[in-house]
Amino acid sequence: MHSTLSDVFISHPIHIPFSNLPDFTSLPDSYTWTPNDDLLFSASDSDESLPFIDLSDPHVATRVGHACTTWGAFQITNHGVPSRLLDDIEFLTGSLFRLPVHRKLKAARREDGISGYGVARIASFFNKQMWSEGFTVVGSPLDDFHKLWPIHHLKYCEIIQEYEEHMQKLAAKLMWLALGSLGVEEKDIKWAGPGSDFQGAQAAIQLNHYPICPEPDRAMGLAAHTDSTLMTILYQNNTAGLQVFRDDVGWVTVPPVPGSLVVNVGDLLHILTNGIFPSVLHRARVNHLRSRFSMAYLWGPPSDLMISPLPKLVDPLHSPLYPSLTWKQYLATKATHFNQSLSFIRNYLSSDQIS
Ligand SMILES: C=C1C[C@]23C[C@@]1(O)CC[C@H]2[C@@]12CCC[C@@](C)(C(=O)O1)[C@H]2[C@@H]3C(=O)O
Ligand SMILES: O=C(O)CCC(=O)C(=O)O
Ligand SMILES: [Fe+2]
């Protein structure tokens, strides 16, 4: 049977109750974060900024490689995704989250499921609640969208399908640019397929909504995490909130630039490059004047394919830092070890211990 990511959480259900959802007009205690709840709370006053890369630049591969090595993230323009499609996905996201809660709950994510409406899975690792709501799409959104919009669901399904097609092509292009900068060639990645277009790749779309917040300095939209992907391509509306972390700089805000996209290196690309590219720690803050939407395309390999450091990047001086594991196995590890997952598999696991 064709395997997808959808069954990954059957053995790792997460119980996050909806009963204490705030009305998003005042900040209850359970939503008030202190530096103890998230150790790296304050933003940096450095003037360092995330690299901004024009994909039509003749030196694009070098720039992408440099950004991946230093930041594990970058912003792109001239990416070929029509701005009309970005408007459409933002419209879909706004329409979805503006539905009354009882309508959104009709498509609530099951405790052992992956798709649907809910708070981010990482919520279970924190004592405080995050000032956000999300909707995850894995595979066809038809059933969920039918529950949300009994009449107009097809129009929204078409937007998701078109968005996925463009994002998949862009992800493949970015992957070759990033790996090409390390001397990795198309013949080095067999699963990319005969057209080198990564047709077997799998993906999730995560739509996020950060409502207007009366006390943004004491709230957290989405707590610090790395993505469990090869790469994530993120579109944010024109309200700032995304921050990325670099050890030597601290937290840096990624300003929304109309029409641009943010690219994050995920944990699996970190593993594939044997640690050369860091997976970027990032989070979302909230705003007291405007609500914020973000739309993340979380891109990874076929869910049952073994991923390990590329032989080309391993030699006697650079022994493999990680054992082989599948995306599904990594997500299961993340469900128990969260931000310690990489060090856990690096230090404690050999391939045959991962179930
Ligand atoms: C494929 C996936 C990555 C993700 C978990 C998921 O199964 C689908 C949702 C993704 C997301 C989006 C918000 C942040 C995040 C950490 C979360 O809680 O759900 C990521 C997960 C991840 O990258 O680990
Ligand atoms: O809202 C954002 O800018 C970040 C979203 C994010 O990190 C995610 O969906 O994984
Ligand atoms: Fe993320």
Coordinates of C-alpha atoms and ligand atoms in Angstrom, one line a residue:
M1 CA 0.0 0.0 0.0
H2 CA 1.2 3.5 -0.8
S3 CA 2.4 4.9 2.5
T4 CA 1.9 8.6 3.5
L5 CA 2.8 10.7 6.5
S6 CA -0.8 10.5 7.7
D7 CA -0.4 7.4 9.9
V8 CA 2.7 8.7 11.6
F9 CA 1.0 9.9 14.8
I10 CA -1.2 6.9 15.3
S11 CA 1.4 5.6 17.7
H12 CA 2.1 9.1 19.1
P13 CA -1.3 10.7 19.8
I14 CA -1.2 14.1 21.3
H15 CA -4.0 15.4 23.6
I16 CA -4.3 19.1 23.4
P17 CA -7.7 20.2 24.7
F18 CA -9.7 22.9 22.9
S19 CA -11.8 23.6 26.0
N20 CA -9.5 26.4 27.2
L21 CA -9.2 28.3 23.9
P22 CA -9.1 32.0 24.8
D23 CA -11.5 34.5 23.2
F24 CA -8.3 36.3 22.0
T25 CA -9.3 39.6 23.5
S26 CA -7.4 39.4 26.8
L27 CA -4.3 37.6 27.9
P28 CA -5.1 34.9 30.5
D29 CA -2.3 33.6 32.8
S30 CA -2.1 30.4 30.8
Y31 CA -1.1 32.5 27.8
T32 CA 1.4 34.7 29.5
W33 CA 5.0 33.7 28.8
T34 CA 8.1 34.6 30.8
P35 CA 11.7 34.0 29.9
N36 CA 11.5 30.8 31.9
D37 CA 8.9 29.4 29.5
D38 CA 11.2 30.0 26.5
L39 CA 14.8 30.5 27.5
L40 CA 15.7 32.6 24.5
F41 CA 13.1 35.2 24.9
S42 CA 14.4 38.6 23.8
A43 CA 15.2 39.8 20.3
S44 CA 18.7 40.8 19.3
D45 CA 19.7 44.5 18.7
S46 CA 22.2 43.4 16.1
D47 CA 21.8 44.8 12.6
E48 CA 22.5 41.4 11.0
S49 CA 19.7 40.4 8.6
L50 CA 18.6 37.2 6.9
P51 CA 20.2 36.9 3.4
F52 CA 17.9 38.0 0.7
I53 CA 18.5 36.2 -2.6
D54 CA 17.3 36.9 -6.1
L55 CA 16.9 33.5 -7.8
S56 CA 17.8 35.1 -11.1
D57 CA 21.2 36.2 -9.8
P58 CA 24.1 34.5 -11.8
H59 CA 25.8 33.5 -8.5
V60 CA 22.6 32.1 -7.0
A61 CA 24.0 28.7 -6.1
T62 CA 26.9 30.2 -4.1
R63 CA 24.6 32.6 -2.3
V64 CA 22.1 29.8 -1.5
G65 CA 25.0 27.6 -0.3
H66 CA 26.4 30.4 1.9
A67 CA 23.0 31.2 3.4
C68 CA 22.3 27.5 4.2
T69 CA 25.7 27.2 5.9
T70 CA 25.6 30.3 7.9
W71 CA 21.9 30.8 8.8
G72 CA 20.1 27.7 7.6
A73 CA 17.5 30.1 6.1
F74 CA 17.1 32.9 3.5
Q75 CA 14.5 34.9 1.8
I76 CA 13.9 34.7 -2.0
T77 CA 12.5 36.8 -4.8
N78 CA 12.1 36.0 -8.5
H79 CA 11.0 32.5 -7.4
G80 CA 8.4 32.0 -10.2
V81 CA 5.4 31.5 -7.9
P82 CA 2.7 33.8 -9.4
S83 CA 1.7 36.6 -7.0
R84 CA -1.9 35.9 -7.9
L85 CA -1.4 32.4 -6.3
L86 CA 0.1 33.9 -3.2
D87 CA -2.9 36.2 -2.9
D88 CA -5.2 33.2 -3.4
I89 CA -3.5 31.1 -0.6
E90 CA -3.6 34.1 1.7
F91 CA -7.3 34.6 0.9
L92 CA -8.0 30.9 1.6
T93 CA -6.1 31.1 4.9
G94 CA -8.0 34.3 5.9
S95 CA -11.4 32.8 5.0
L96 CA -10.6 29.6 6.9
F97 CA -9.6 31.3 10.2
R98 CA -12.3 33.9 10.0
L99 CA -14.9 31.1 10.2
P100 CA -16.6 30.8 13.7
V101 CA -14.9 28.4 16.0
H102 CA -17.7 25.9 15.9
R103 CA -17.3 25.6 12.1
K104 CA -13.5 25.2 12.3
L105 CA -13.9 22.5 14.9
K106 CA -15.9 20.4 12.4
A107 CA -12.6 19.8 10.8
A108 CA -10.6 19.4 14.1
R109 CA -7.4 17.4 13.8
R110 CA -7.9 14.0 15.5
E111 CA -5.5 13.2 18.5
D112 CA -3.8 10.6 16.4
G113 CA -4.1 12.4 13.1
I114 CA -2.0 14.8 11.1
S115 CA -4.5 16.9 9.1
G116 CA -7.1 19.4 10.2
Y117 CA -7.7 22.3 12.5
G118 CA -5.9 22.7 15.9
V119 CA -3.1 24.2 17.9
A120 CA 0.5 23.3 16.8
R121 CA 1.6 19.9 17.9
I122 CA 4.6 21.4 19.7
A123 CA 2.1 22.9 22.2
S124 CA 2.3 19.7 24.3
F125 CA 6.0 20.5 25.2
F126 CA 5.2 23.8 26.9
N127 CA 3.4 24.8 30.1
K128 CA 2.0 27.9 28.5
Q129 CA -0.4 28.1 25.5
M130 CA 0.6 29.7 22.2
W131 CA -1.4 32.7 20.7
S132 CA -2.2 31.0 17.5
E133 CA -4.3 28.5 15.7
G134 CA -3.4 26.3 12.7
F135 CA -4.6 24.0 10.0
T136 CA -2.6 21.2 8.5
V137 CA -3.1 19.7 5.1
V138 CA -1.5 16.4 4.2
G139 CA -2.8 14.7 1.1
S140 CA -6.2 15.7 -0.3
P141 CA -8.0 18.5 1.7
L142 CA -11.3 17.5 0.1
D143 CA -13.0 15.9 3.2
D144 CA -11.9 18.6 5.6
F145 CA -12.7 21.5 3.3
H146 CA -16.1 20.0 2.6
K147 CA -16.8 20.1 6.4
L148 CA -15.6 23.7 6.5
W149 CA -17.3 25.0 3.4
P150 CA -20.1 22.6 2.3
I151 CA -20.7 24.7 -0.8
H152 CA -17.5 26.3 -1.9
H153 CA -14.9 23.7 -1.0
L154 CA -13.9 22.8 -4.5
K155 CA -12.6 26.4 -5.2
Y156 CA -10.4 26.1 -2.1
C157 CA -9.2 22.6 -3.0
E158 CA -8.1 24.0 -6.4
I159 CA -6.0 26.7 -4.7
I160 CA -4.3 24.1 -2.5
Q161 CA -3.5 21.9 -5.5
E162 CA -2.1 24.7 -7.6
Y163 CA 0.0 25.9 -4.6
E164 CA 1.4 22.4 -4.0
E165 CA 2.4 22.1 -7.7
H166 CA 4.3 25.3 -7.7
M167 CA 5.9 24.7 -4.3
Q168 CA 7.0 21.2 -5.2
K169 CA 8.8 22.6 -8.3
L170 CA 10.4 25.4 -6.3
A171 CA 11.5 23.0 -3.5
A172 CA 13.3 20.8 -6.0
K173 CA 15.0 23.8 -7.6
L174 CA 16.2 25.1 -4.2
M175 CA 17.3 21.6 -3.2
W176 CA 19.6 21.3 -6.2
L177 CA 21.0 24.8 -5.7
A178 CA 21.7 24.1 -2.0
L179 CA 23.3 20.7 -2.6
G180 CA 25.0 21.8 -5.8
S181 CA 26.9 24.3 -3.7
L182 CA 28.4 21.4 -1.8
G183 CA 29.4 19.5 -5.0
V184 CA 26.5 17.1 -4.8
E185 CA 25.2 16.1 -8.3
E186 CA 22.0 14.7 -9.6
K187 CA 23.4 11.2 -9.8
D188 CA 24.2 11.3 -6.1
I189 CA 20.5 11.3 -5.1
K190 CA 18.8 8.4 -6.7
W191 CA 15.4 9.0 -5.2
A192 CA 15.2 12.4 -7.0
G193 CA 14.0 10.2 -10.0
P194 CA 14.8 10.1 -13.7
G195 CA 13.7 13.7 -14.2
S196 CA 15.6 14.8 -11.0
D197 CA 12.4 16.5 -10.0
F198 CA 11.9 14.7 -6.6
Q199 CA 8.5 13.4 -7.8
G200 CA 8.3 11.0 -4.8
A201 CA 8.7 13.8 -2.3
Q202 CA 6.0 14.3 0.3
A203 CA 4.7 17.5 1.9
A204 CA 2.4 19.1 4.4
I205 CA 0.9 22.6 4.2
Q206 CA 0.6 24.3 7.5
L207 CA -1.6 27.4 7.6
N208 CA -1.1 29.6 10.7
H209 CA -3.1 32.4 12.2
Y210 CA -1.8 34.7 14.9
P211 CA -4.8 36.9 16.1
I212 CA -4.3 40.5 17.2
C213 CA -2.9 40.3 20.8
P214 CA -3.5 42.9 23.5
E215 CA 0.0 42.2 25.1
P216 CA 2.3 40.9 22.4
D217 CA 5.5 41.2 24.5
R218 CA 4.1 38.6 27.0
A219 CA 2.6 36.2 24.4
M220 CA 4.2 33.7 22.1
G221 CA 2.7 32.9 18.7
L222 CA 4.6 29.8 17.9
A223 CA 7.4 28.7 20.2
A224 CA 11.0 28.1 19.1
H225 CA 11.4 25.0 17.0
T226 CA 13.2 23.6 14.0
D227 CA 11.2 22.0 11.2
S228 CA 11.4 18.2 10.7
T229 CA 11.7 18.7 6.9
L230 CA 14.3 18.8 4.2
M231 CA 13.2 22.4 3.5
T232 CA 10.3 24.6 4.4
I233 CA 9.0 27.4 2.1
L234 CA 7.1 30.0 4.0
Y235 CA 4.9 32.8 2.8
Q236 CA 3.9 35.4 5.4
N237 CA 1.4 38.2 5.0
N238 CA 2.4 41.7 5.5
T239 CA 2.6 41.6 9.4
A240 CA 6.0 40.9 10.9
G241 CA 6.4 38.1 13.4
L242 CA 8.8 35.4 12.1
Q243 CA 12.1 35.4 13.9
V244 CA 15.2 33.2 13.2
F245 CA 17.9 32.4 15.7
R246 CA 21.7 32.3 15.1
D247 CA 24.0 31.4 17.9
D248 CA 26.3 34.4 17.4
V249 CA 23.6 36.9 16.7
G250 CA 20.4 36.0 18.7
W251 CA 16.8 36.4 17.5
V252 CA 16.4 38.3 14.2
T253 CA 13.1 39.4 12.8
V254 CA 12.5 38.5 9.2
P255 CA 10.6 41.5 7.7
P256 CA 7.8 40.6 5.3
V257 CA 8.7 41.7 1.8
P258 CA 5.7 41.6 -0.5
G259 CA 5.9 38.6 -2.9
S260 CA 9.0 37.1 -1.3
L261 CA 9.2 33.7 0.4
V262 CA 11.3 32.5 3.3
V263 CA 13.2 29.2 3.0
N264 CA 14.2 27.2 6.1
V265 CA 16.7 24.3 6.2
G266 CA 14.9 21.5 8.1
D267 CA 16.4 18.8 10.3
L268 CA 16.5 16.2 7.5
L269 CA 18.6 18.4 5.2
H270 CA 20.9 18.9 8.2
I271 CA 21.2 15.1 8.5
L272 CA 21.6 14.7 4.7
T273 CA 24.5 17.2 4.6
N274 CA 26.1 15.6 7.7
G275 CA 25.7 18.7 9.7
I276 CA 27.1 21.2 7.2
F277 CA 23.7 23.0 6.9
P278 CA 22.2 23.9 10.3
S279 CA 18.4 23.5 10.6
V280 CA 17.3 27.0 11.7
L281 CA 15.6 27.6 15.0
H282 CA 12.7 29.9 14.5
R283 CA 9.5 31.1 16.2
A284 CA 6.6 33.5 15.6
R285 CA 5.8 36.6 17.7
V286 CA 2.5 38.4 17.7
N287 CA 1.2 41.9 17.0
H288 CA -1.1 44.2 18.9
L289 CA -2.5 46.0 15.8
R290 CA -2.8 43.4 13.1
S291 CA -3.4 39.7 12.8
R292 CA -0.8 37.7 11.0
F293 CA -1.1 34.7 8.7
S294 CA 1.6 32.4 7.5
M295 CA 1.5 29.5 5.1
A296 CA 4.3 26.9 5.3
Y297 CA 5.1 24.3 2.7
L298 CA 6.8 21.6 4.7
W299 CA 8.7 19.5 2.2
G300 CA 10.4 16.1 2.8
P301 CA 11.4 12.8 1.2
P302 CA 9.1 9.8 0.6
S303 CA 8.0 9.0 4.1
D304 CA 9.5 5.5 4.2
L305 CA 12.8 6.3 2.5
M306 CA 16.0 5.9 4.6
I307 CA 17.8 9.3 4.9
S308 CA 21.4 9.4 6.0
P309 CA 24.4 11.7 5.5
L310 CA 25.3 11.7 1.8
P311 CA 28.3 9.5 1.0
K312 CA 29.8 12.4 -0.9
L313 CA 29.9 14.4 2.3
V314 CA 31.5 11.7 4.4
D315 CA 35.2 10.8 4.4
P316 CA 37.8 9.7 6.9
L317 CA 37.9 13.2 8.4
H318 CA 34.1 13.7 8.4
S319 CA 32.5 10.5 9.7
P320 CA 28.7 10.2 9.5
L321 CA 27.2 12.1 12.4
Y322 CA 23.7 10.5 12.2
P323 CA 22.3 7.0 11.6
S324 CA 19.8 6.3 8.8
L325 CA 16.1 6.9 9.5
T326 CA 12.9 7.6 7.6
W327 CA 10.9 10.9 7.8
K328 CA 8.2 9.0 9.6
Q329 CA 10.7 7.7 12.2
Y330 CA 12.1 11.2 12.6
L331 CA 8.6 12.7 13.2
A332 CA 8.0 10.0 15.8
T333 CA 11.3 10.9 17.5
K334 CA 10.3 14.6 17.3
A335 CA 7.0 13.7 19.0
T336 CA 8.8 12.5 22.0
H337 CA 12.1 14.4 22.1
F338 CA 11.1 17.7 20.4
N339 CA 14.1 20.1 20.1
Q340 CA 16.5 17.5 21.4
S341 CA 15.7 15.1 18.6
L342 CA 18.8 15.7 16.5
S343 CA 21.1 15.3 19.5
F344 CA 19.1 12.2 20.6
I345 CA 19.5 10.4 17.4
R346 CA 23.1 11.6 17.0
N347 CA 24.2 10.4 20.5
Y348 CA 22.0 7.6 21.5
L349 CA 20.7 5.8 18.5
S350 CA 22.0 3.5 15.9
S351 CA 19.8 2.7 12.9
D352 CA 18.6 -0.7 14.2
Q353 CA 17.3 0.9 17.4
I354 CA 14.9 3.3 15.7
S355 CA 11.4 1.7 15.5
Ligands
LIG1 C1 5.1 17.0 8.5 C2 5.0 17.7 9.7 C3 5.9 18.8 10.2 C4 5.2 19.3 11.4 C5 4.4 18.2 11.9 C6 3.8 17.6 10.6 O1 3.3 16.4 10.8 C7 2.7 18.6 10.1 C8 2.8 19.9 10.8 C9 4.2 20.4 11.0 C10 4.3 21.5 12.0 C11 3.9 22.9 11.6 C12 4.0 23.9 12.8 C13 5.4 23.7 13.5 C14 5.6 22.2 13.8 C15 6.8 22.0 14.6 C16 4.4 21.6 14.3 O2 4.0 21.5 15.5 O3 3.6 21.1 13.2 C17 5.7 21.5 12.4 C18 6.1 20.0 12.5 C19 7.5 19.7 12.3 O4 8.2 20.3 11.4 O5 8.1 18.9 13.1
LIG2 O1 4.4 31.8 11.3 C1 5.6 31.7 11.0 O2 6.2 32.6 10.5 C2 6.3 30.5 11.3 C3 5.5 29.2 11.0 C4 6.3 28.0 11.2 O3 7.4 28.0 11.7 C5 5.8 26.7 10.8 O4 4.6 26.6 10.4 O5 6.5 25.7 10.9
FE3 FE 8.4 26.1 11.5

